[in-house]
Amino acid sequence: MNLSFFDQFSSPSLFGIPLILISLTFPALLLPSPDNRWVTNRLSTLQLWLINLITKQLMTPLNKKGHKWALILTSLMIFLLLVNLLGLLPYTFTPTTQLSMNLALAFPLWLATLLTGLRNQPSTTLGHLLPEGTPTLLIPALIMIETTSLLIRPLALGVRLTANLTAGHLLIQLISTATVALYSTMPAISLLTLLILLLLTILEVAVAMIQAYVFVLLLSLYLQENI
Amino acid sequence: MLSRLVLRAAPAALRALPPPVAVGVLHTTRPLHTTQQSLAPVPPLPEKGGEVRHGLIPEEFFQFLYPKTGVTGPYMLGTGLLLYLLSKEIYVINHETVASACILAVIIYGIKKFGADVAAFADKLNEEKVSAAQAMKNEAMQALQTAIEEEKKEQWRVEGHTYLFDAKRNNIAMLLETNYRERLMMVYNEVKKRLDYQVALQTLKRQKEQDHMIQWVEKNVIQSITPQQQKESIAKCILDLKALSKSAHAAV
């Protein structure tokens, strides 16, 4: 099959049936289900350890009311980690490269934090719009700036994830195309490009994990401000 | 009616599945919650996972092909399949091939380098969990053992109590005896004092009577001495004295 650079990012469909739902829910099938036993096999133990680590990391800065968000934040983290890492395999579609999906994740969660803050502690939430110790003359300008920065958060969250993953995948594709194209004419340069591709792949693995972590961390930070 | 048949037959059929699956579906085997719930004893986990060659292909596949094609059979099959796919361009080499080679290299390197460590870490986590519970169990057993020994010591102590009580009894008997004797002595002394008093009283009375009588006799005698008698006695005494002096002179 001849792939163009857009095929990696097109939503998968088979005979016109969109497979996006399968591509979203399939990663969950790869995780071992919690067993009824006390001492489990290695995979279940590691999964439990990882989930404990993530939840502790996310929930430590939050007060007791914020612990209600433990389930959604941890499951979001696991989902993004899995989906990003699986997308690095060849010929796989990464749902998080779609801006629509990331905005759909970021916007409601951010709005939830904002509305929680406005409902429970409106003055504190509005007070966040003005940092302490600003000169009186700058107050109107600063409030405008802070409001803009507040309202741009969901966009930033979504676009950050999309851009990082899309850029990474695109780079991998471009450099591997260069490797293939150079192979017949200048094999040595092709080898060099292959080396670059290897390093890039390692970077992409790291970026996949970091972007998932950053997304969830920022959400927990917005929650910390508002709860 | 057929549904009732299915409901009755389903638990037995589901329990007949291999143990790992049966544990998972046990919840559905009691749809009407009529029987006893029992999830223990859980069948033990197998010691090792299934044997795989090259990390992907199960050993059973090689064993399956061994009788007909020998040791190199599966490899020939793999190579032939790959070459067929490539030469017929069923699989086209494109940029994704290179990318997949890279990611596979990274994955294999990661597994080879960190696989054993991660496995050891997972084992350590399990080991810690089990050893913590085991330690608690051992502590409890130790505490009970100590309690048993303490109890035995207490029982031995109780046996010694008889001697203690005997000694105490003797002690008390001696005290009582001493006390009795003291009181006996006291009684004796008191009685003696009383009797002495009576004796002294009588002695005094006798003496007083004697004194009184002597005095009375003396008084009467002195009273009865008339002057005549007095002159006569004095004259007699002078005569006696003269006689005596004469005899004394003579003696000298």
PDB file of N, CA, C and O in Angstrom, chain B residues 136-202:
ATOM      1  N   MET B 136       3.580 -10.848  60.563  1.00  0.00           N
ATOM      2  CA  MET B 136       2.503 -10.642  61.520  1.00  0.00           C
ATOM      3  C   MET B 136       2.073 -11.960  62.118  1.00  0.00           C
ATOM      4  O   MET B 136       1.869 -12.092  63.333  1.00  0.00           O
ATOM      5  N   LYS B 137       1.962 -12.969  61.220  1.00  0.00           N
ATOM      6  CA  LYS B 137       1.526 -14.287  61.701  1.00  0.00           C
ATOM      7  C   LYS B 137       2.543 -14.827  62.697  1.00  0.00           C
ATOM      8  O   LYS B 137       2.188 -15.326  63.774  1.00  0.00           O
ATOM      9  N   ASN B 138       3.843 -14.694  62.357  1.00  0.00           N
ATOM     10  CA  ASN B 138       4.880 -15.215  63.244  1.00  0.00           C
ATOM     11  C   ASN B 138       4.861 -14.500  64.586  1.00  0.00           C
ATOM     12  O   ASN B 138       5.022 -15.117  65.635  1.00  0.00           O
ATOM     13  N   GLU B 139       4.661 -13.179  64.507  1.00  0.00           N
ATOM     14  CA  GLU B 139       4.605 -12.403  65.752  1.00  0.00           C
ATOM     15  C   GLU B 139       3.471 -12.877  66.630  1.00  0.00           C
ATOM     16  O   GLU B 139       3.626 -13.046  67.847  1.00  0.00           O
ATOM     17  N   ALA B 140       2.320 -13.093  65.980  1.00  0.00           N
ATOM     18  CA  ALA B 140       1.168 -13.547  66.752  1.00  0.00           C
ATOM     19  C   ALA B 140       1.466 -14.901  67.385  1.00  0.00           C
ATOM     20  O   ALA B 140       1.172 -15.135  68.563  1.00  0.00           O
ATOM     21  N   MET B 141       2.088 -15.788  66.586  1.00  0.00           N
ATOM     22  CA  MET B 141       2.403 -17.110  67.121  1.00  0.00           C
ATOM     23  C   MET B 141       3.381 -16.989  68.271  1.00  0.00           C
ATOM     24  O   MET B 141       3.248 -17.657  69.298  1.00  0.00           O
ATOM     25  N   GLN B 142       4.380 -16.111  68.102  1.00  0.00           N
ATOM     26  CA  GLN B 142       5.372 -15.918  69.152  1.00  0.00           C
ATOM     27  C   GLN B 142       4.713 -15.409  70.420  1.00  0.00           C
ATOM     28  O   GLN B 142       5.009 -15.878  71.526  1.00  0.00           O
ATOM     29  N   ALA B 143       3.816 -14.436  70.235  1.00  0.00           N
ATOM     30  CA  ALA B 143       3.138 -13.868  71.405  1.00  0.00           C
ATOM     31  C   ALA B 143       2.349 -14.943  72.124  1.00  0.00           C
ATOM     32  O   ALA B 143       2.355 -15.028  73.360  1.00  0.00           O
ATOM     33  N   LEU B 144       1.680 -15.798  71.335  1.00  0.00           N
ATOM     34  CA  LEU B 144       0.897 -16.859  71.971  1.00  0.00           C
ATOM     35  C   LEU B 144       1.798 -17.850  72.679  1.00  0.00           C
ATOM     36  O   LEU B 144       1.483 -18.322  73.771  1.00  0.00           O
ATOM     37  N   GLN B 145       2.960 -18.143  72.031  1.00  0.00           N
ATOM     38  CA  GLN B 145       3.901 -19.079  72.665  1.00  0.00           C
ATOM     39  C   GLN B 145       4.369 -18.524  74.004  1.00  0.00           C
ATOM     40  O   GLN B 145       4.415 -19.236  75.015  1.00  0.00           O
ATOM     41  N   THR B 146       4.728 -17.223  74.000  1.00  0.00           N
ATOM     42  CA  THR B 146       5.159 -16.589  75.245  1.00  0.00           C
ATOM     43  C   THR B 146       4.048 -16.661  76.287  1.00  0.00           C
ATOM     44  O   THR B 146       4.297 -16.930  77.466  1.00  0.00           O
ATOM     45  N   ALA B 147       2.815 -16.429  75.812  1.00  0.00           N
ATOM     46  CA  ALA B 147       1.683 -16.480  76.746  1.00  0.00           C
ATOM     47  C   ALA B 147       1.552 -17.871  77.341  1.00  0.00           C
ATOM     48  O   ALA B 147       1.285 -18.022  78.540  1.00  0.00           O
ATOM     49  N   ILE B 148       1.786 -18.908  76.495  1.00  0.00           N
ATOM     50  CA  ILE B 148       1.692 -20.280  77.008  1.00  0.00           C
ATOM     51  C   ILE B 148       2.740 -20.513  78.078  1.00  0.00           C
ATOM     52  O   ILE B 148       2.456 -21.072  79.147  1.00  0.00           O
ATOM     53  N   GLU B 149       3.978 -20.021  77.802  1.00  0.00           N
ATOM     54  CA  GLU B 149       5.034 -20.238  78.793  1.00  0.00           C
ATOM     55  C   GLU B 149       4.730 -19.513  80.097  1.00  0.00           C
ATOM     56  O   GLU B 149       4.938 -20.054  81.183  1.00  0.00           O
ATOM     57  N   GLU B 150       4.239 -18.299  79.945  1.00  0.00           N
ATOM     58  CA  GLU B 150       3.877 -17.536  81.138  1.00  0.00           C
ATOM     59  C   GLU B 150       2.829 -18.277  81.952  1.00  0.00           C
ATOM     60  O   GLU B 150       2.883 -18.362  83.181  1.00  0.00           O
ATOM     61  N   GLU B 151       1.863 -18.833  81.209  1.00  0.00           N
ATOM     62  CA  GLU B 151       0.782 -19.551  81.873  1.00  0.00           C
ATOM     63  C   GLU B 151       1.336 -20.755  82.621  1.00  0.00           C
ATOM     64  O   GLU B 151       0.939 -21.022  83.759  1.00  0.00           O
ATOM     65  N   LYS B 152       2.293 -21.463  81.971  1.00  0.00           N
ATOM     66  CA  LYS B 152       2.877 -22.633  82.636  1.00  0.00           C
ATOM     67  C   LYS B 152       3.583 -22.203  83.908  1.00  0.00           C
ATOM     68  O   LYS B 152       3.470 -22.859  84.953  1.00  0.00           O
ATOM     69  N   LYS B 153       4.304 -21.087  83.808  1.00  0.00           N
ATOM     70  CA  LYS B 153       5.018 -20.598  84.992  1.00  0.00           C
ATOM     71  C   LYS B 153       4.038 -20.264  86.107  1.00  0.00           C
ATOM     72  O   LYS B 153       4.270 -20.568  87.281  1.00  0.00           O
ATOM     73  N   GLU B 154       2.926 -19.655  85.710  1.00  0.00           N
ATOM     74  CA  GLU B 154       1.925 -19.324  86.713  1.00  0.00           C
ATOM     75  C   GLU B 154       1.379 -20.573  87.370  1.00  0.00           C
ATOM     76  O   GLU B 154       1.154 -20.612  88.584  1.00  0.00           O
ATOM     77  N   GLN B 155       1.189 -21.604  86.555  1.00  0.00           N
ATOM     78  CA  GLN B 155       0.680 -22.863  87.123  1.00  0.00           C
ATOM     79  C   GLN B 155       1.690 -23.455  88.092  1.00  0.00           C
ATOM     80  O   GLN B 155       1.335 -23.949  89.168  1.00  0.00           O
ATOM     81  N   TRP B 156       2.974 -23.384  87.752  1.00  0.00           N
ATOM     82  CA  TRP B 156       4.018 -23.889  88.644  1.00  0.00           C
ATOM     83  C   TRP B 156       4.028 -23.094  89.943  1.00  0.00           C
ATOM     84  O   TRP B 156       4.187 -23.628  91.034  1.00  0.00           O
ATOM     85  N   ARG B 157       3.803 -21.778  89.781  1.00  0.00           N
ATOM     86  CA  ARG B 157       3.764 -20.927  90.977  1.00  0.00           C
ATOM     87  C   ARG B 157       2.634 -21.337  91.890  1.00  0.00           C
ATOM     88  O   ARG B 157       2.784 -21.357  93.120  1.00  0.00           O
ATOM     89  N   VAL B 158       1.514 -21.636  91.240  1.00  0.00           N
ATOM     90  CA  VAL B 158       0.348 -22.005  92.052  1.00  0.00           C
ATOM     91  C   VAL B 158       0.637 -23.272  92.847  1.00  0.00           C
ATOM     92  O   VAL B 158       0.229 -23.412  94.006  1.00  0.00           O
ATOM     93  N   GLU B 159       1.379 -24.210  92.217  1.00  0.00           N
ATOM     94  CA  GLU B 159       1.734 -25.420  92.963  1.00  0.00           C
ATOM     95  C   GLU B 159       2.516 -25.074  94.216  1.00  0.00           C
ATOM     96  O   GLU B 159       2.344 -25.693  95.257  1.00  0.00           O
ATOM     97  N   GLY B 160       3.406 -24.086  94.111  1.00  0.00           N
ATOM     98  CA  GLY B 160       4.200 -23.722  95.264  1.00  0.00           C
ATOM     99  C   GLY B 160       3.394 -23.032  96.337  1.00  0.00           C
ATOM    100  O   GLY B 160       3.843 -22.864  97.464  1.00  0.00           O
ATOM    101  N   HIS B 161       2.200 -22.622  95.975  1.00  0.00           N
ATOM    102  CA  HIS B 161       1.388 -21.895  96.943  1.00  0.00           C
ATOM    103  C   HIS B 161       1.079 -22.719  98.188  1.00  0.00           C
ATOM    104  O   HIS B 161       0.932 -22.150  99.283  1.00  0.00           O
ATOM    105  N   THR B 162       0.989 -24.067  98.026  1.00  0.00           N
ATOM    106  CA  THR B 162       0.646 -24.901  99.184  1.00  0.00           C
ATOM    107  C   THR B 162       1.709 -24.729 100.253  1.00  0.00           C
ATOM    108  O   THR B 162       1.393 -24.554 101.435  1.00  0.00           O
ATOM    109  N   TYR B 163       2.996 -24.759  99.824  1.00  0.00           N
ATOM    110  CA  TYR B 163       4.079 -24.594 100.807  1.00  0.00           C
ATOM    111  C   TYR B 163       3.974 -23.233 101.476  1.00  0.00           C
ATOM    112  O   TYR B 163       4.148 -23.111 102.687  1.00  0.00           O
ATOM    113  N   LEU B 164       3.674 -22.266 100.642  1.00  0.00           N
ATOM    114  CA  LEU B 164       3.570 -20.906 101.169  1.00  0.00           C
ATOM    115  C   LEU B 164       2.491 -20.848 102.234  1.00  0.00           C
ATOM    116  O   LEU B 164       2.680 -20.280 103.323  1.00  0.00           O
ATOM    117  N   PHE B 165       1.370 -21.468 101.904  1.00  0.00           N
ATOM    118  CA  PHE B 165       0.266 -21.404 102.863  1.00  0.00           C
ATOM    119  C   PHE B 165       0.598 -22.149 104.134  1.00  0.00           C
ATOM    120  O   PHE B 165       0.239 -21.716 105.239  1.00  0.00           O
ATOM    121  N   ASP B 166       1.294 -23.303 104.009  1.00  0.00           N
ATOM    122  CA  ASP B 166       1.707 -24.052 105.206  1.00  0.00           C
ATOM    123  C   ASP B 166       2.576 -23.181 106.092  1.00  0.00           C
ATOM    124  O   ASP B 166       2.370 -23.087 107.314  1.00  0.00           O
ATOM    125  N   ALA B 167       3.576 -22.553 105.470  1.00  0.00           N
ATOM    126  CA  ALA B 167       4.485 -21.711 106.240  1.00  0.00           C
ATOM    127  C   ALA B 167       3.711 -20.611 106.934  1.00  0.00           C
ATOM    128  O   ALA B 167       3.917 -20.324 108.116  1.00  0.00           O
ATOM    129  N   LYS B 168       2.798 -20.011 106.168  1.00  0.00           N
ATOM    130  CA  LYS B 168       2.013 -18.921 106.755  1.00  0.00           C
ATOM    131  C   LYS B 168       1.161 -19.429 107.909  1.00  0.00           C
ATOM    132  O   LYS B 168       1.029 -18.769 108.950  1.00  0.00           O
ATOM    133  N   ARG B 169       0.617 -20.640 107.687  1.00  0.00           N
ATOM    134  CA  ARG B 169      -0.216 -21.199 108.741  1.00  0.00           C
ATOM    135  C   ARG B 169       0.600 -21.409 110.000  1.00  0.00           C
ATOM    136  O   ARG B 169       0.162 -21.074 111.112  1.00  0.00           O
ATOM    137  N   ASN B 170       1.790 -21.992 109.853  1.00  0.00           N
ATOM    138  CA  ASN B 170       2.676 -22.205 110.992  1.00  0.00           C
ATOM    139  C   ASN B 170       2.984 -20.903 111.691  1.00  0.00           C
ATOM    140  O   ASN B 170       2.948 -20.811 112.933  1.00  0.00           O
ATOM    141  N   ASN B 171       3.291 -19.932 110.898  1.00  0.00           N
ATOM    142  CA  ASN B 171       3.612 -18.616 111.429  1.00  0.00           C
ATOM    143  C   ASN B 171       2.482 -18.101 112.306  1.00  0.00           C
ATOM    144  O   ASN B 171       2.679 -17.659 113.441  1.00  0.00           O
ATOM    145  N   ILE B 172       1.316 -18.203 111.743  1.00  0.00           N
ATOM    146  CA  ILE B 172       0.163 -17.672 112.470  1.00  0.00           C
ATOM    147  C   ILE B 172      -0.076 -18.467 113.745  1.00  0.00           C
ATOM    148  O   ILE B 172      -0.373 -17.910 114.816  1.00  0.00           O
ATOM    149  N   ALA B 173       0.120 -19.814 113.649  1.00  0.00           N
ATOM    150  CA  ALA B 173      -0.069 -20.638 114.849  1.00  0.00           C
ATOM    151  C   ALA B 173       0.886 -20.208 115.939  1.00  0.00           C
ATOM    152  O   ALA B 173       0.502 -20.077 117.110  1.00  0.00           O
ATOM    153  N   MET B 174       2.152 -19.952 115.501  1.00  0.00           N
ATOM    154  CA  MET B 174       3.137 -19.530 116.496  1.00  0.00           C
ATOM    155  C   MET B 174       2.761 -18.196 117.124  1.00  0.00           C
ATOM    156  O   MET B 174       2.867 -18.016 118.349  1.00  0.00           O
ATOM    157  N   LEU B 175       2.291 -17.308 116.287  1.00  0.00           N
ATOM    158  CA  LEU B 175       1.880 -16.007 116.799  1.00  0.00           C
ATOM    159  C   LEU B 175       0.769 -16.153 117.821  1.00  0.00           C
ATOM    160  O   LEU B 175       0.796 -15.548 118.909  1.00  0.00           O
ATOM    161  N   LEU B 176      -0.185 -17.000 117.442  1.00  0.00           N
ATOM    162  CA  LEU B 176      -1.312 -17.192 118.340  1.00  0.00           C
ATOM    163  C   LEU B 176      -0.844 -17.774 119.668  1.00  0.00           C
ATOM    164  O   LEU B 176      -1.268 -17.339 120.752  1.00  0.00           O
ATOM    165  N   GLU B 177       0.059 -18.799 119.577  1.00  0.00           N
ATOM    166  CA  GLU B 177       0.582 -19.447 120.782  1.00  0.00           C
ATOM    167  C   GLU B 177       1.267 -18.423 121.665  1.00  0.00           C
ATOM    168  O   GLU B 177       1.034 -18.356 122.877  1.00  0.00           O
ATOM    169  N   THR B 178       2.127 -17.596 121.007  1.00  0.00           N
ATOM    170  CA  THR B 178       2.858 -16.580 121.763  1.00  0.00           C
ATOM    171  C   THR B 178       1.903 -15.637 122.460  1.00  0.00           C
ATOM    172  O   THR B 178       2.045 -15.335 123.651  1.00  0.00           O
ATOM    173  N   ASN B 179       0.923 -15.229 121.696  1.00  0.00           N
ATOM    174  CA  ASN B 179      -0.044 -14.296 122.236  1.00  0.00           C
ATOM    175  C   ASN B 179      -0.766 -14.904 123.439  1.00  0.00           C
ATOM    176  O   ASN B 179      -0.941 -14.273 124.486  1.00  0.00           O
ATOM    177  N   TYR B 180      -1.119 -16.179 123.277  1.00  0.00           N
ATOM    178  CA  TYR B 180      -1.824 -16.862 124.367  1.00  0.00           C
ATOM    179  C   TYR B 180      -0.972 -16.941 125.610  1.00  0.00           C
ATOM    180  O   TYR B 180      -1.423 -16.671 126.720  1.00  0.00           O
ATOM    181  N   ARG B 181       0.278 -17.273 125.389  1.00  0.00           N
ATOM    182  CA  ARG B 181       1.172 -17.401 126.547  1.00  0.00           C
ATOM    183  C   ARG B 181       1.393 -16.066 127.231  1.00  0.00           C
ATOM    184  O   ARG B 181       1.422 -15.970 128.455  1.00  0.00           O
ATOM    185  N   GLU B 182       1.514 -15.055 126.416  1.00  0.00           N
ATOM    186  CA  GLU B 182       1.681 -13.718 126.992  1.00  0.00           C
ATOM    187  C   GLU B 182       0.489 -13.380 127.866  1.00  0.00           C
ATOM    188  O   GLU B 182       0.629 -12.869 128.988  1.00  0.00           O
ATOM    189  N   ARG B 183      -0.660 -13.668 127.323  1.00  0.00           N
ATOM    190  CA  ARG B 183      -1.865 -13.297 128.069  1.00  0.00           C
ATOM    191  C   ARG B 183      -1.981 -14.135 129.318  1.00  0.00           C
ATOM    192  O   ARG B 183      -2.396 -13.648 130.397  1.00  0.00           O
ATOM    193  N   LEU B 184      -1.580 -15.406 129.212  1.00  0.00           N
ATOM    194  CA  LEU B 184      -1.575 -16.276 130.391  1.00  0.00           C
ATOM    195  C   LEU B 184      -0.681 -15.671 131.463  1.00  0.00           C
ATOM    196  O   LEU B 184      -1.040 -15.594 132.651  1.00  0.00           O
ATOM    197  N   MET B 185       0.495 -15.265 131.076  1.00  0.00           N
ATOM    198  CA  MET B 185       1.454 -14.635 131.978  1.00  0.00           C
ATOM    199  C   MET B 185       0.851 -13.405 132.637  1.00  0.00           C
ATOM    200  O   MET B 185       0.985 -13.187 133.850  1.00  0.00           O
ATOM    201  N   MET B 186       0.173 -12.649 131.811  1.00  0.00           N
ATOM    202  CA  MET B 186      -0.431 -11.424 132.316  1.00  0.00           C
ATOM    203  C   MET B 186      -1.467 -11.742 133.372  1.00  0.00           C
ATOM    204  O   MET B 186      -1.514 -11.112 134.443  1.00  0.00           O
ATOM    205  N   VAL B 187      -2.253 -12.765 133.040  1.00  0.00           N
ATOM    206  CA  VAL B 187      -3.295 -13.163 134.010  1.00  0.00           C
ATOM    207  C   VAL B 187      -2.654 -13.575 135.321  1.00  0.00           C
ATOM    208  O   VAL B 187      -3.065 -13.168 136.417  1.00  0.00           O
ATOM    209  N   TYR B 188      -1.585 -14.395 135.213  1.00  0.00           N
ATOM    210  CA  TYR B 188      -0.891 -14.874 136.402  1.00  0.00           C
ATOM    211  C   TYR B 188      -0.384 -13.712 137.229  1.00  0.00           C
ATOM    212  O   TYR B 188      -0.547 -13.656 138.453  1.00  0.00           O
ATOM    213  N   ASN B 189       0.231 -12.756 136.504  1.00  0.00           N
ATOM    214  CA  ASN B 189       0.785 -11.600 137.206  1.00  0.00           C
ATOM    215  C   ASN B 189      -0.295 -10.809 137.913  1.00  0.00           C
ATOM    216  O   ASN B 189      -0.153 -10.396 139.068  1.00  0.00           O
ATOM    217  N   GLU B 190      -1.387 -10.656 137.239  1.00  0.00           N
ATOM    218  CA  GLU B 190      -2.471  -9.862 137.803  1.00  0.00           C
ATOM    219  C   GLU B 190      -3.015 -10.527 139.060  1.00  0.00           C
ATOM    220  O   GLU B 190      -3.220  -9.886 140.099  1.00  0.00           O
ATOM    221  N   VAL B 191      -3.195 -11.848 138.904  1.00  0.00           N
ATOM    222  CA  VAL B 191      -3.755 -12.589 140.054  1.00  0.00           C
ATOM    223  C   VAL B 191      -2.799 -12.505 141.229  1.00  0.00           C
ATOM    224  O   VAL B 191      -3.176 -12.300 142.378  1.00  0.00           O
ATOM    225  N   LYS B 192      -1.474 -12.669 140.895  1.00  0.00           N
ATOM    226  CA  LYS B 192      -0.466 -12.603 141.956  1.00  0.00           C
ATOM    227  C   LYS B 192      -0.474 -11.257 142.624  1.00  0.00           C
ATOM    228  O   LYS B 192      -0.372 -11.143 143.854  1.00  0.00           O
ATOM    229  N   LYS B 193      -0.648 -10.234 141.825  1.00  0.00           N
ATOM    230  CA  LYS B 193      -0.697  -8.882 142.402  1.00  0.00           C
ATOM    231  C   LYS B 193      -1.857  -8.761 143.375  1.00  0.00           C
ATOM    232  O   LYS B 193      -1.714  -8.217 144.480  1.00  0.00           O
ATOM    233  N   ARG B 194      -2.978  -9.320 142.956  1.00  0.00           N
ATOM    234  CA  ARG B 194      -4.144  -9.228 143.816  1.00  0.00           C
ATOM    235  C   ARG B 194      -3.901  -9.944 145.133  1.00  0.00           C
ATOM    236  O   ARG B 194      -4.183  -9.434 146.238  1.00  0.00           O
ATOM    237  N   LEU B 195      -3.334 -11.191 144.974  1.00  0.00           N
ATOM    238  CA  LEU B 195      -3.103 -11.998 146.186  1.00  0.00           C
ATOM    239  C   LEU B 195      -2.059 -11.338 147.066  1.00  0.00           C
ATOM    240  O   LEU B 195      -2.186 -11.305 148.287  1.00  0.00           O
ATOM    241  N   ASP B 196      -1.005 -10.816 146.477  1.00  0.00           N
ATOM    242  CA  ASP B 196       0.027 -10.122 147.253  1.00  0.00           C
ATOM    243  C   ASP B 196      -0.565  -8.967 148.041  1.00  0.00           C
ATOM    244  O   ASP B 196      -0.211  -8.720 149.208  1.00  0.00           O
ATOM    245  N   TYR B 197      -1.474  -8.326 147.360  1.00  0.00           N
ATOM    246  CA  TYR B 197      -2.118  -7.193 148.003  1.00  0.00           C
ATOM    247  C   TYR B 197      -2.869  -7.651 149.256  1.00  0.00           C
ATOM    248  O   TYR B 197      -2.760  -7.052 150.321  1.00  0.00           O
ATOM    249  N   GLN B 198      -3.576  -8.751 149.039  1.00  0.00           N
ATOM    250  CA  GLN B 198      -4.341  -9.250 150.186  1.00  0.00           C
ATOM    251  C   GLN B 198      -3.405  -9.650 151.308  1.00  0.00           C
ATOM    252  O   GLN B 198      -3.643  -9.346 152.496  1.00  0.00           O
ATOM    253  N   VAL B 199      -2.282 -10.347 150.946  1.00  0.00           N
ATOM    254  CA  VAL B 199      -1.302 -10.778 151.977  1.00  0.00           C
ATOM    255  C   VAL B 199      -0.729  -9.575 152.701  1.00  0.00           C
ATOM    256  O   VAL B 199      -0.634  -9.530 153.938  1.00  0.00           O
ATOM    257  N   ALA B 200      -0.358  -8.605 151.894  1.00  0.00           N
ATOM    258  CA  ALA B 200       0.226  -7.392 152.492  1.00  0.00           C
ATOM    259  C   ALA B 200      -0.772  -6.721 153.417  1.00  0.00           C
ATOM    260  O   ALA B 200      -0.419  -6.239 154.511  1.00  0.00           O
ATOM    261  N   LEU B 201      -2.014  -6.758 152.936  1.00  0.00           N
ATOM    262  CA  LEU B 201      -3.055  -6.145 153.766  1.00  0.00           C
ATOM    263  C   LEU B 201      -3.159  -6.852 155.123  1.00  0.00           C
ATOM    264  O   LEU B 201      -3.215  -6.214 156.196  1.00  0.00           O
ATOM    265  N   GLN B 202      -3.158  -8.188 155.094  1.00  0.00           N
ATOM    266  CA  GLN B 202      -3.271  -8.951 156.316  1.00  0.00           C
ATOM    267  C   GLN B 202      -2.075  -8.713 157.208  1.00  0.00           C
ATOM    268  O   GLN B 202      -2.215  -8.538 158.436  1.00  0.00           O
TER     269      GLN B 202
END
